[in-house]
Short mmCIF file of C-alpha atoms and ligand atoms in Angstrom, two decimals:
data_model
loop_
_atom_site.label_atom_id
_atom_site.label_comp_id
_atom_site.label_asym_id
_atom_site.label_seq_id
_atom_site.Cartn_x
_atom_site.Cartn_y
_atom_site.Cartn_z
CA MET F 17 7.33 15.46 18.12
CA SER F 18 4.27 13.49 17.16
CA ASN F 19 4.70 11.73 13.88
CA LEU F 20 3.04 8.42 13.08
CA CYS F 21 3.92 6.02 10.29
CA VAL F 22 1.17 3.71 9.01
CA VAL F 23 2.42 0.50 7.42
CA GLY F 24 0.63 -2.45 5.79
CA ALA F 25 1.82 -5.61 7.57
CA GLN F 26 0.60 -8.24 5.08
CA TRP F 27 0.35 -8.23 1.25
CA GLY F 28 -1.35 -4.85 0.90
CA ASP F 29 -5.07 -3.94 0.94
CA GLU F 30 -5.19 -4.32 4.72
CA GLY F 31 -7.38 -1.21 5.10
CA LYS F 32 -4.68 1.47 5.29
CA GLY F 33 -6.93 4.01 3.52
CA LYS F 34 -9.62 3.72 6.20
CA VAL F 35 -7.13 4.07 9.06
CA ILE F 36 -5.24 6.97 7.46
CA HIS F 37 -8.47 8.84 6.88
CA PHE F 38 -9.62 8.08 10.44
CA LEU F 39 -6.36 9.37 11.95
CA SER F 40 -6.17 12.38 9.62
CA ARG F 41 -8.58 14.22 11.91
CA GLU F 42 -5.70 14.72 14.34
CA ALA F 43 -2.92 15.26 11.79
CA GLU F 44 -1.83 18.46 10.12
CA TYR F 45 -0.04 16.79 7.21
CA ILE F 46 -0.45 13.38 5.56
CA CYS F 47 2.47 12.21 3.42
CA ARG F 48 2.73 9.26 0.97
CA TYR F 49 6.29 7.92 0.86
CA GLN F 50 6.52 5.17 -1.79
CA GLY F 51 4.74 3.21 -4.53
CA GLY F 52 2.61 4.78 -7.19
CA ASN F 53 -0.80 4.25 -8.73
CA ASN F 54 -0.47 0.51 -8.15
CA ALA F 55 -2.01 1.33 -4.74
CA GLY F 56 -5.74 1.60 -4.17
CA HIS F 57 -6.76 3.04 -0.80
CA THR F 58 -10.46 3.03 0.00
CA VAL F 59 -12.23 5.48 2.31
CA VAL F 60 -15.93 5.02 3.09
CA ILE F 61 -17.93 7.82 4.71
CA GLY F 62 -21.61 6.90 4.92
CA GLU F 63 -22.87 6.42 1.36
CA ASP F 64 -19.79 8.03 -0.10
CA LYS F 65 -16.77 5.99 -1.21
CA PHE F 66 -13.39 7.25 -2.39
CA VAL F 67 -10.64 5.15 -3.95
CA LEU F 68 -7.27 6.90 -4.00
CA HIS F 69 -4.18 5.74 -5.84
CA LEU F 70 -1.62 8.53 -5.45
CA VAL F 71 -3.06 11.32 -3.36
CA PRO F 72 -2.83 10.61 0.41
CA SER F 73 -6.11 9.44 1.96
CA GLY F 74 -6.04 12.44 4.33
CA ILE F 75 -7.05 14.77 1.48
CA ILE F 76 -10.70 13.92 2.09
CA TYR F 77 -10.53 15.64 5.47
CA PRO F 78 -11.23 19.34 4.86
CA GLY F 79 -8.21 21.56 5.33
CA LYS F 80 -5.61 18.79 5.71
CA LYS F 81 -2.39 19.21 3.77
CA CYS F 82 -1.02 16.28 1.77
CA ILE F 83 2.38 15.50 0.34
CA ILE F 84 3.40 13.06 -2.38
CA GLY F 85 7.00 12.39 -1.42
CA ASN F 86 10.15 11.83 -3.47
CA GLY F 87 9.89 8.06 -2.92
CA VAL F 88 6.67 7.87 -4.93
CA VAL F 89 6.70 7.26 -8.69
CA ILE F 90 4.19 9.57 -10.33
CA ASN F 91 2.16 8.93 -13.44
CA PRO F 92 1.13 12.53 -14.28
CA GLN F 93 -1.99 11.50 -16.17
CA ALA F 94 -3.13 9.30 -13.28
CA LEU F 95 -2.47 12.13 -10.81
CA LEU F 96 -4.37 14.71 -12.87
CA ASP F 97 -7.25 12.24 -13.26
CA GLU F 98 -7.29 11.75 -9.50
CA ILE F 99 -7.31 15.49 -8.82
CA LYS F 100 -10.27 15.78 -11.22
CA TYR F 101 -12.04 12.80 -9.62
CA LEU F 102 -11.65 14.42 -6.20
CA ARG F 103 -12.91 17.78 -7.47
CA GLU F 104 -15.98 16.09 -8.97
CA LYS F 105 -16.64 14.50 -5.58
CA GLY F 106 -16.43 17.90 -3.88
CA VAL F 107 -12.81 17.72 -2.66
CA ASP F 108 -10.66 20.63 -3.79
CA VAL F 109 -6.92 20.00 -3.45
CA THR F 110 -5.84 23.56 -4.26
CA GLY F 111 -3.26 24.81 -1.78
CA ARG F 112 -3.37 21.47 0.08
CA LEU F 113 -1.51 19.10 -2.22
CA PHE F 114 2.26 19.22 -2.67
CA ILE F 115 4.39 17.05 -4.94
CA SER F 116 8.07 16.44 -4.41
CA ASP F 117 10.27 17.87 -7.13
CA MET F 118 12.52 14.85 -6.61
CA ALA F 119 9.85 12.20 -7.29
CA HIS F 120 10.42 10.12 -10.42
CA LEU F 121 7.92 10.11 -13.26
CA ILE F 122 6.20 7.20 -14.94
CA PHE F 123 6.12 7.29 -18.73
CA PRO F 124 4.02 5.14 -21.10
CA TYR F 125 7.12 3.07 -21.96
CA HIS F 126 7.24 1.96 -18.31
CA SER F 127 3.72 0.53 -18.43
CA MET F 128 4.50 -1.03 -21.84
CA LEU F 129 7.61 -2.71 -20.43
CA ASP F 130 5.64 -3.93 -17.40
CA GLU F 131 2.96 -5.38 -19.68
CA ALA F 132 5.48 -6.96 -22.06
CA LYS F 133 7.47 -8.52 -19.21
CA GLU F 134 4.32 -9.91 -17.60
CA ARG F 135 3.57 -11.81 -20.79
CA ARG F 136 6.85 -13.63 -20.50
CA LYS F 137 7.47 -16.68 -18.34
CA GLY F 138 7.85 -16.17 -14.59
CA LYS F 139 5.22 -13.53 -14.17
CA ILE F 140 4.81 -11.50 -10.96
CA GLY F 141 1.18 -10.51 -11.44
CA THR F 142 1.96 -6.79 -11.37
CA THR F 143 -0.68 -4.10 -11.71
CA LYS F 144 0.95 -3.20 -15.07
CA ARG F 145 1.13 0.44 -14.04
CA GLY F 146 4.83 0.68 -14.94
CA ILE F 147 5.93 0.84 -11.30
CA GLY F 148 8.84 -1.64 -11.54
CA PRO F 149 10.27 -0.18 -14.77
CA ALA F 150 10.05 3.38 -13.35
CA TYR F 151 11.98 2.36 -10.20
CA MET F 152 14.39 0.46 -12.47
CA ASP F 153 15.17 3.72 -14.31
CA LYS F 154 15.58 5.53 -10.99
CA VAL F 155 18.15 3.03 -9.75
CA ASP F 156 19.78 2.87 -13.20
CA ARG F 157 20.18 6.68 -12.94
CA VAL F 158 18.31 7.35 -16.17
CA GLY F 159 14.99 8.22 -14.54
CA ILE F 160 13.29 11.55 -15.17
CA ARG F 161 12.20 13.49 -12.11
CA VAL F 162 9.53 16.09 -11.52
CA CYS F 163 12.21 18.82 -11.32
CA ASP F 164 13.48 17.77 -14.78
CA LEU F 165 9.99 18.08 -16.18
CA MET F 166 9.79 21.64 -14.83
CA ASP F 167 12.64 22.74 -17.16
CA LYS F 168 11.87 22.21 -20.86
CA ASP F 169 15.50 22.03 -21.98
CA ILE F 170 16.62 19.60 -19.30
CA PHE F 171 13.50 17.54 -19.90
CA ALA F 172 14.03 17.42 -23.69
CA HIS F 173 17.61 16.26 -23.23
CA LYS F 174 16.80 13.58 -20.64
CA LEU F 175 13.74 12.29 -22.47
CA LYS F 176 15.73 11.85 -25.69
CA ASP F 177 18.39 9.82 -23.89
CA THR F 178 16.11 7.61 -21.84
CA LEU F 179 13.57 7.08 -24.60
CA THR F 180 16.29 5.86 -26.96
CA MET F 181 17.33 3.24 -24.40
CA ARG F 182 13.82 2.16 -23.48
CA ASN F 183 12.64 2.05 -27.12
CA ALA F 184 15.58 -0.27 -27.84
CA LEU F 185 14.45 -2.53 -25.00
CA LEU F 186 10.86 -2.55 -26.24
CA GLU F 187 11.81 -3.18 -29.86
CA LYS F 188 14.76 -5.57 -29.52
CA VAL F 189 13.83 -7.59 -26.45
CA TYR F 190 10.07 -7.51 -26.53
CA GLN F 191 9.43 -6.94 -30.27
CA ARG F 192 7.08 -4.06 -29.49
CA PRO F 193 6.97 -0.75 -31.37
CA GLY F 194 8.77 2.05 -29.54
CA LEU F 195 7.31 5.48 -28.81
CA LYS F 196 7.75 8.74 -30.72
CA TYR F 197 9.80 11.40 -28.95
CA LYS F 198 7.86 14.44 -30.18
CA ASP F 199 4.43 13.17 -29.11
CA LEU F 200 5.69 12.22 -25.67
CA TYR F 201 7.58 15.48 -25.21
CA LEU F 202 4.54 17.62 -26.02
CA LYS F 203 2.22 15.57 -23.86
CA TYR F 204 4.53 15.80 -20.85
CA CYS F 205 5.13 19.55 -21.37
CA ASP F 206 1.39 19.95 -21.07
CA TYR F 207 1.39 17.90 -17.84
CA ALA F 208 4.25 20.07 -16.56
CA GLU F 209 2.14 23.20 -16.70
CA GLN F 210 -0.80 21.51 -15.00
CA LEU F 211 1.37 20.11 -12.20
CA ARG F 212 3.65 23.11 -11.67
CA PRO F 213 1.51 24.75 -8.93
CA TYR F 214 1.85 21.64 -6.74
CA VAL F 215 5.59 21.10 -7.11
CA THR F 216 8.01 21.94 -4.31
CA ASN F 217 10.86 20.57 -2.22
CA THR F 218 8.66 18.55 0.11
CA SER F 219 11.57 17.38 2.29
CA ILE F 220 12.11 21.00 3.39
CA MET F 221 8.39 21.40 3.89
CA VAL F 222 7.85 18.28 5.99
CA ASN F 223 10.91 18.94 8.16
CA GLU F 224 9.69 22.47 8.87
CA VAL F 225 6.29 21.18 9.84
CA MET F 226 7.86 18.58 12.11
CA LYS F 227 10.04 21.24 13.74
CA LYS F 228 6.86 23.11 14.69
CA ASN F 229 5.59 19.98 16.48
CA LYS F 230 2.60 19.58 14.16
CA LYS F 231 1.24 16.05 13.90
CA VAL F 232 2.31 14.31 10.70
CA LEU F 233 0.99 11.02 9.32
CA LEU F 234 3.24 9.01 7.04
CA GLU F 235 1.18 6.86 4.67
CA GLY F 236 2.64 3.64 3.36
CA ALA F 237 1.27 1.86 0.33
CA GLN F 238 1.35 -1.93 -0.27
CA GLY F 239 2.65 -3.93 2.70
CA VAL F 240 5.79 -5.40 4.29
CA LEU F 241 5.39 -8.73 2.45
CA LEU F 242 5.45 -6.81 -0.85
CA ASP F 243 8.60 -4.90 0.16
CA VAL F 244 11.43 -5.33 -2.35
CA ASP F 245 13.80 -6.24 0.53
CA PHE F 246 11.56 -7.96 3.08
CA GLY F 247 8.73 -9.35 0.99
CA THR F 248 8.29 -12.61 -0.87
CA TYR F 249 10.88 -11.72 -3.49
CA PRO F 250 10.54 -11.69 -6.51
CA TYR F 251 6.76 -11.56 -5.98
CA VAL F 252 6.96 -8.05 -4.56
CA THR F 253 6.61 -4.45 -5.61
CA SER F 254 9.71 -2.39 -6.43
CA SER F 255 9.80 -0.08 -3.40
CA ASN F 256 10.07 -0.22 0.40
CA PRO F 257 6.62 -0.09 2.01
CA SER F 258 8.28 -0.98 5.36
CA ALA F 259 8.61 1.87 7.84
CA GLY F 260 12.24 2.48 6.83
CA GLY F 261 10.97 3.54 3.41
CA ALA F 262 9.28 6.55 5.01
CA CYS F 263 12.63 8.19 5.81
CA VAL F 264 14.16 7.97 2.34
CA GLY F 265 10.79 8.42 0.66
CA LEU F 266 10.18 11.78 2.33
CA GLY F 267 13.60 13.10 3.23
CA ILE F 268 13.27 12.87 7.01
CA GLY F 269 15.64 11.37 9.56
CA PRO F 270 14.72 8.07 11.26
CA ASN F 271 14.63 9.99 14.54
CA LYS F 272 11.59 11.92 13.24
CA ILE F 273 9.28 8.90 13.43
CA ASP F 274 7.75 8.49 16.88
CA LYS F 275 5.34 5.62 16.41
CA ILE F 276 4.67 2.93 13.85
CA LEU F 277 1.20 1.50 13.41
CA GLY F 278 0.89 -1.78 11.49
CA ILE F 279 -2.34 -2.56 9.66
CA ILE F 280 -3.52 -6.16 9.37
CA LYS F 281 -6.69 -7.90 8.32
CA ALA F 282 -8.16 -10.46 10.74
CA TYR F 283 -7.31 -12.91 7.92
CA VAL F 284 -4.99 -12.55 4.91
CA THR F 285 -5.47 -11.66 1.25
CA ARG F 286 -3.15 -11.47 -1.69
CA VAL F 287 -3.73 -10.07 -5.17
CA GLY F 288 -1.08 -10.92 -7.75
CA ASP F 289 1.12 -14.00 -7.90
CA GLY F 290 3.48 -15.54 -5.37
CA PRO F 291 3.41 -18.04 -2.50
CA PHE F 292 0.60 -17.94 0.04
CA PRO F 293 0.94 -20.73 2.64
CA THR F 294 -2.39 -20.18 4.45
CA ARG F 295 -4.51 -19.77 1.33
CA LEU F 296 -7.91 -21.39 1.53
CA THR F 297 -8.68 -23.75 -1.29
CA SER F 298 -12.19 -24.64 -0.17
CA SER F 299 -15.45 -22.86 -0.93
CA LEU F 300 -14.67 -20.84 2.20
CA GLU F 301 -12.30 -18.69 0.14
CA GLU F 302 -15.16 -17.64 -2.10
CA LYS F 303 -17.42 -17.03 0.91
CA ILE F 304 -14.89 -14.72 2.61
CA ARG F 305 -14.05 -13.02 -0.69
CA GLU F 306 -17.70 -12.16 -1.25
CA LYS F 307 -18.37 -11.06 2.33
CA GLY F 308 -15.18 -9.02 2.50
CA ALA F 309 -15.57 -7.65 -1.09
CA GLU F 310 -12.06 -8.89 -1.75
CA TYR F 311 -11.51 -7.52 -5.24
CA GLY F 312 -8.56 -5.26 -6.09
CA ALA F 313 -9.32 -1.54 -5.63
CA THR F 314 -6.97 -0.80 -8.56
CA THR F 315 -7.22 -3.79 -10.91
CA LYS F 316 -10.55 -5.35 -9.78
CA ARG F 317 -8.79 -8.75 -9.71
CA PRO F 318 -10.20 -11.25 -7.18
CA ARG F 319 -7.95 -11.42 -4.12
CA ARG F 320 -6.86 -14.84 -2.85
CA VAL F 321 -7.94 -15.37 0.75
CA GLY F 322 -6.38 -17.32 3.63
CA TRP F 323 -6.21 -17.70 7.39
CA PHE F 324 -4.36 -15.25 9.62
CA ASP F 325 -0.63 -15.92 9.48
CA ALA F 326 1.21 -15.04 12.69
CA VAL F 327 4.63 -15.95 11.26
CA MET F 328 4.17 -13.27 8.62
CA VAL F 329 2.96 -10.61 11.05
CA LYS F 330 5.81 -11.26 13.48
CA HIS F 331 8.22 -10.72 10.58
CA SER F 332 6.49 -7.43 9.69
CA VAL F 333 6.52 -6.25 13.31
CA ARG F 334 10.26 -6.87 13.46
CA VAL F 335 11.38 -5.36 10.15
CA SER F 336 9.16 -2.31 10.51
CA GLY F 337 9.46 -1.75 14.27
CA ILE F 338 5.68 -1.83 14.58
CA ASP F 339 4.54 -0.53 18.00
CA SER F 340 0.91 -1.56 17.75
CA LEU F 341 -1.52 -3.13 15.29
CA ALA F 342 -4.89 -2.16 13.84
CA VAL F 343 -6.95 -5.29 13.10
CA MET F 344 -9.31 -4.72 10.18
CA LYS F 345 -12.33 -6.57 8.81
CA LEU F 346 -13.10 -8.55 11.95
CA ASP F 347 -16.78 -8.44 10.88
CA VAL F 348 -15.98 -10.51 7.79
CA LEU F 349 -15.37 -13.51 10.06
CA ASP F 350 -18.66 -13.04 12.00
CA ASP F 351 -20.47 -16.09 10.52
CA LEU F 352 -17.71 -18.66 10.61
CA ASP F 353 -17.98 -21.81 12.77
CA LYS F 354 -14.23 -22.25 13.09
CA ILE F 355 -11.34 -19.86 12.49
CA LYS F 356 -7.72 -20.87 12.12
CA ILE F 357 -4.49 -19.09 12.98
CA CYS F 358 -1.17 -20.18 11.50
CA THR F 359 1.46 -20.21 14.25
CA GLY F 360 4.37 -21.80 12.37
CA TYR F 361 5.29 -23.63 9.18
CA LYS F 362 6.24 -27.23 8.65
CA TYR F 363 9.12 -27.58 6.21
CA LYS F 364 10.76 -30.96 5.56
CA ASN F 365 9.53 -32.33 8.91
CA LYS F 366 10.85 -29.33 10.84
CA ILE F 367 8.84 -26.51 12.35
CA ILE F 368 9.86 -23.02 11.21
CA ASN F 369 8.81 -20.04 13.29
CA GLU F 370 10.48 -17.31 11.27
CA TYR F 371 9.51 -16.19 7.78
CA PRO F 372 11.90 -17.90 5.35
CA SER F 373 13.99 -15.61 3.14
CA GLN F 374 14.01 -18.11 0.30
CA THR F 375 10.76 -18.06 -1.65
CA VAL F 376 11.10 -21.65 -2.91
CA ILE F 377 11.19 -22.76 0.75
CA LEU F 378 8.07 -20.71 1.51
CA GLU F 379 6.36 -22.39 -1.44
CA GLU F 380 6.88 -25.77 0.25
CA CYS F 381 5.92 -24.68 3.76
CA LYS F 382 2.76 -26.18 5.21
CA PRO F 383 1.02 -24.07 7.84
CA CYS F 384 0.63 -25.33 11.42
CA TYR F 385 -2.77 -24.26 12.63
CA GLU F 386 -4.56 -23.57 15.87
CA GLU F 387 -8.31 -23.73 15.60
CA TRP F 388 -10.53 -21.19 17.32
CA GLU F 389 -14.28 -21.21 17.68
CA GLY F 390 -16.16 -18.59 15.71
CA TRP F 391 -18.34 -16.08 17.60
CA LYS F 392 -21.29 -16.36 15.21
CA THR F 393 -22.66 -12.92 16.14
CA SER F 394 -22.58 -9.69 14.21
CA THR F 395 -19.89 -7.27 15.36
CA VAL F 396 -20.72 -4.47 12.90
CA LYS F 397 -22.48 -2.16 15.35
CA ILE F 398 -20.08 -2.65 18.24
CA LYS F 399 -18.25 0.48 19.37
CA LYS F 400 -16.44 -0.71 22.50
CA TYR F 401 -13.92 -3.49 22.89
CA GLN F 402 -15.64 -4.88 26.00
CA ASP F 403 -18.87 -5.33 24.01
CA LEU F 404 -17.28 -7.69 21.48
CA PRO F 405 -18.31 -11.37 21.80
CA SER F 406 -15.97 -13.16 24.18
CA LYS F 407 -14.84 -15.58 21.45
CA ALA F 408 -13.87 -12.62 19.24
CA LYS F 409 -11.89 -11.13 22.13
CA LYS F 410 -10.11 -14.46 22.61
CA TYR F 411 -9.22 -14.56 18.93
CA LEU F 412 -7.91 -10.99 19.05
CA SER F 413 -5.90 -11.54 22.20
CA ARG F 414 -4.25 -14.56 20.61
CA ILE F 415 -3.28 -12.40 17.61
CA LYS F 416 -1.84 -9.83 19.98
CA GLN F 417 0.09 -12.49 21.90
CA LEU F 418 1.55 -14.05 18.74
CA ALA F 419 2.42 -10.70 17.16
CA GLY F 420 4.07 -9.56 20.38
CA VAL F 421 2.65 -6.01 20.26
CA PRO F 422 -0.59 -4.46 21.53
CA LEU F 423 -3.68 -3.90 19.40
CA SER F 424 -4.72 -0.26 19.16
CA LEU F 425 -7.73 -0.32 16.82
CA ILE F 426 -10.28 -2.91 15.70
CA SER F 427 -12.31 -2.31 12.56
CA VAL F 428 -15.73 -3.91 12.12
CA GLY F 429 -16.92 -2.30 8.88
CA ALA F 430 -15.71 -0.23 5.95
CA ASP F 431 -17.28 2.98 7.26
CA LYS F 432 -15.11 5.33 9.28
CA ASP F 433 -17.49 5.00 12.23
CA ALA F 434 -17.24 1.19 12.39
CA THR F 435 -14.12 1.52 14.49
CA ILE F 436 -13.28 0.36 18.01
CA LEU F 437 -10.43 2.24 19.65
CA LEU F 438 -8.19 0.65 22.24
CA ASN F 439 -5.80 3.54 22.29
CA LYS F 440 -6.66 7.21 22.13
CA ASN F 441 -3.15 8.46 21.72
CA PHE F 442 -1.84 7.21 18.38
CA PHE F 443 0.71 9.90 17.76
CA LYS F 444 2.62 9.63 21.04
P1 LIG Z 528 -5.70 -0.41 1.50
O1 LIG Z 528 -5.07 -0.58 0.16
O2 LIG Z 528 -4.88 -0.97 2.60
O3 LIG Z 528 -6.13 1.01 1.77
O4 LIG Z 528 -7.04 -1.29 1.46
P2 LIG Z 528 -8.10 -1.37 0.26
O5 LIG Z 528 -8.90 -0.13 0.24
O6 LIG Z 528 -7.45 -1.79 -1.01
O7 LIG Z 528 -8.95 -2.62 0.73
C1 LIG Z 528 -9.62 -2.66 1.94
C2 LIG Z 528 -11.12 -2.86 1.66
O8 LIG Z 528 -11.76 -3.25 2.86
C3 LIG Z 528 -11.82 -1.62 1.20
O9 LIG Z 528 -12.86 -1.97 0.33
C4 LIG Z 528 -12.38 -1.03 2.50
O10 LIG Z 528 -13.52 -0.22 2.29
C5 LIG Z 528 -12.75 -2.29 3.23
N1 LIG Z 528 -12.68 -2.24 4.69
C6 LIG Z 528 -11.77 -1.60 5.48
N2 LIG Z 528 -11.97 -1.91 6.78
C7 LIG Z 528 -13.03 -2.76 6.81
C8 LIG Z 528 -13.69 -3.47 7.86
O11 LIG Z 528 -13.34 -3.40 9.03
N3 LIG Z 528 -14.72 -4.28 7.49
C9 LIG Z 528 -15.14 -4.42 6.21
N4 LIG Z 528 -16.16 -5.24 5.95
N5 LIG Z 528 -14.53 -3.77 5.19
C10 LIG Z 528 -13.48 -2.96 5.50
P1 LIG Z 529 -2.22 -1.05 -1.65
O1 LIG Z 529 -1.46 0.22 -1.32
C1 LIG Z 529 -2.08 -5.18 -2.94
C2 LIG Z 529 1.01 -6.23 -5.85
C3 LIG Z 529 0.62 -6.64 -7.25
C4 LIG Z 529 1.72 -7.63 -7.55
C5 LIG Z 529 2.94 -6.97 -6.90
C6 LIG Z 529 3.80 -6.16 -7.87
O2 LIG Z 529 -3.59 -0.80 -2.17
O3 LIG Z 529 -2.20 -1.98 -0.49
P2 LIG Z 529 3.47 -3.77 -9.00
O4 LIG Z 529 2.41 -3.28 -9.93
O5 LIG Z 529 3.60 -3.01 -7.73
O6 LIG Z 529 4.79 -3.97 -9.68
O7 LIG Z 529 2.99 -5.27 -8.60
O8 LIG Z 529 2.44 -6.12 -5.90
N1 LIG Z 529 0.50 -4.91 -5.41
C7 LIG Z 529 -0.46 -4.75 -4.49
N2 LIG Z 529 -1.21 -5.67 -3.84
N3 LIG Z 529 -2.21 -3.88 -2.64
C8 LIG Z 529 -1.43 -2.96 -3.25
O9 LIG Z 529 -1.42 -1.66 -2.89
C9 LIG Z 529 -0.53 -3.37 -4.25
N4 LIG Z 529 0.34 -2.74 -5.06
C10 LIG Z 529 0.99 -3.69 -5.74
O10 LIG Z 529 -0.64 -7.24 -7.28
O11 LIG Z 529 1.48 -8.83 -6.88
MG1 LIG Z 530 -5.50 -1.38 -1.73
#
């Protein structure tokens, strides 16, 4: 077997899109296992740039087959828009894109509930794409799945039931007008016909492919610190981006995953609300944000920026069983005089070395820093690890030591070619 799971090990936007696309060359299938169009995965090839929200980043590689698994929540309009966007950019998905018949659907009432809830006190800073409310319906057992949509009678029946409940929530709790059944029904029946050619039981498909020893890439969205179980709850997304999510999100056994690759930035960013111990409050945040183009690929919101946090990455390595790490955006730190690494937190005069489960504790944690000298040389053209400035190598080897796993890839630019490989055998 040779199946590789790619997981974000911070708060998302680590550069998963670039790595997935890079590794797709070797893979036969690329499969998304959770999240929805809250994700924004960027792939840069020369002058060309793609931002993908639902379709796996491997689709850009000619001939590669891509699966949107049962663990993903699908907004049909967003998916059809993405298929069109890809076609206009010269990427035809016909015969290469497969959608799980067990995936749950996002409806406009989900986005409306997300929006309405965000306006209330205690906001999460969601992308307002209806992700949380769609997963809420799934767990509440009133969700509507792709297979339901494929049968007009079943769909009509389920939509009536769920819409009645969700309209009541919108009207009574949030004082918002509900939606009309007929309009929604007709609109989704139209989506059904457009999506039908892509729909299949993708668990059967992916298991068959794995049985034939073809290389399969499992693409996570978001990151471990946004995981509903292991993230900074409640400031998280509503799915499991951690590697465990790949099994239930695709219908494969845990024994089918051979390797897990964690993606980290050489610093940290966060878009959306929630605690962020190593956040920079100085003008340096703005400087790194501009150099690293740290604006949300989905919402365009400015991302908060902070120093590399080893406590966080150690937590991600443990809960996701990460075997090695890809360090992205090293080039963004090229001009800095000093670079800090957080090695622990100070909480009520004690040093904590493990990520606290309680978010209010994390909010009070003060980072303990080590200071490293910047390398003050451009790394963007470097292709070999040994050619990196020695101070950059020292910084990277400290990250490796603190994380407790080897580094397998260093990225020094958005383009697919700005990549330094330390390992040639990712899949095994
Ligand atoms: P994802 O959600 O994990 O796929 O990451 P995003 O696409 O949301 O954000 C990563 C951003 O960093 C994108 O704009 C990428 O093009 C860019 N990027 C990826 N790797 C590098 C790198 O090594 N250096 C620089 N400067 N940009 C990078
Ligand atoms: P990719 O795959 C970064 C954040 C939102 C918010 C929280 C909950 O591109 O790394 P949601 O809309 O999911 O209910 O929002 O999660 N968030 C992301 N942050 N990258 C993402 O995806 C994200 N997807 C969701 O900003 O804080
Ligand atoms: Mg992103």
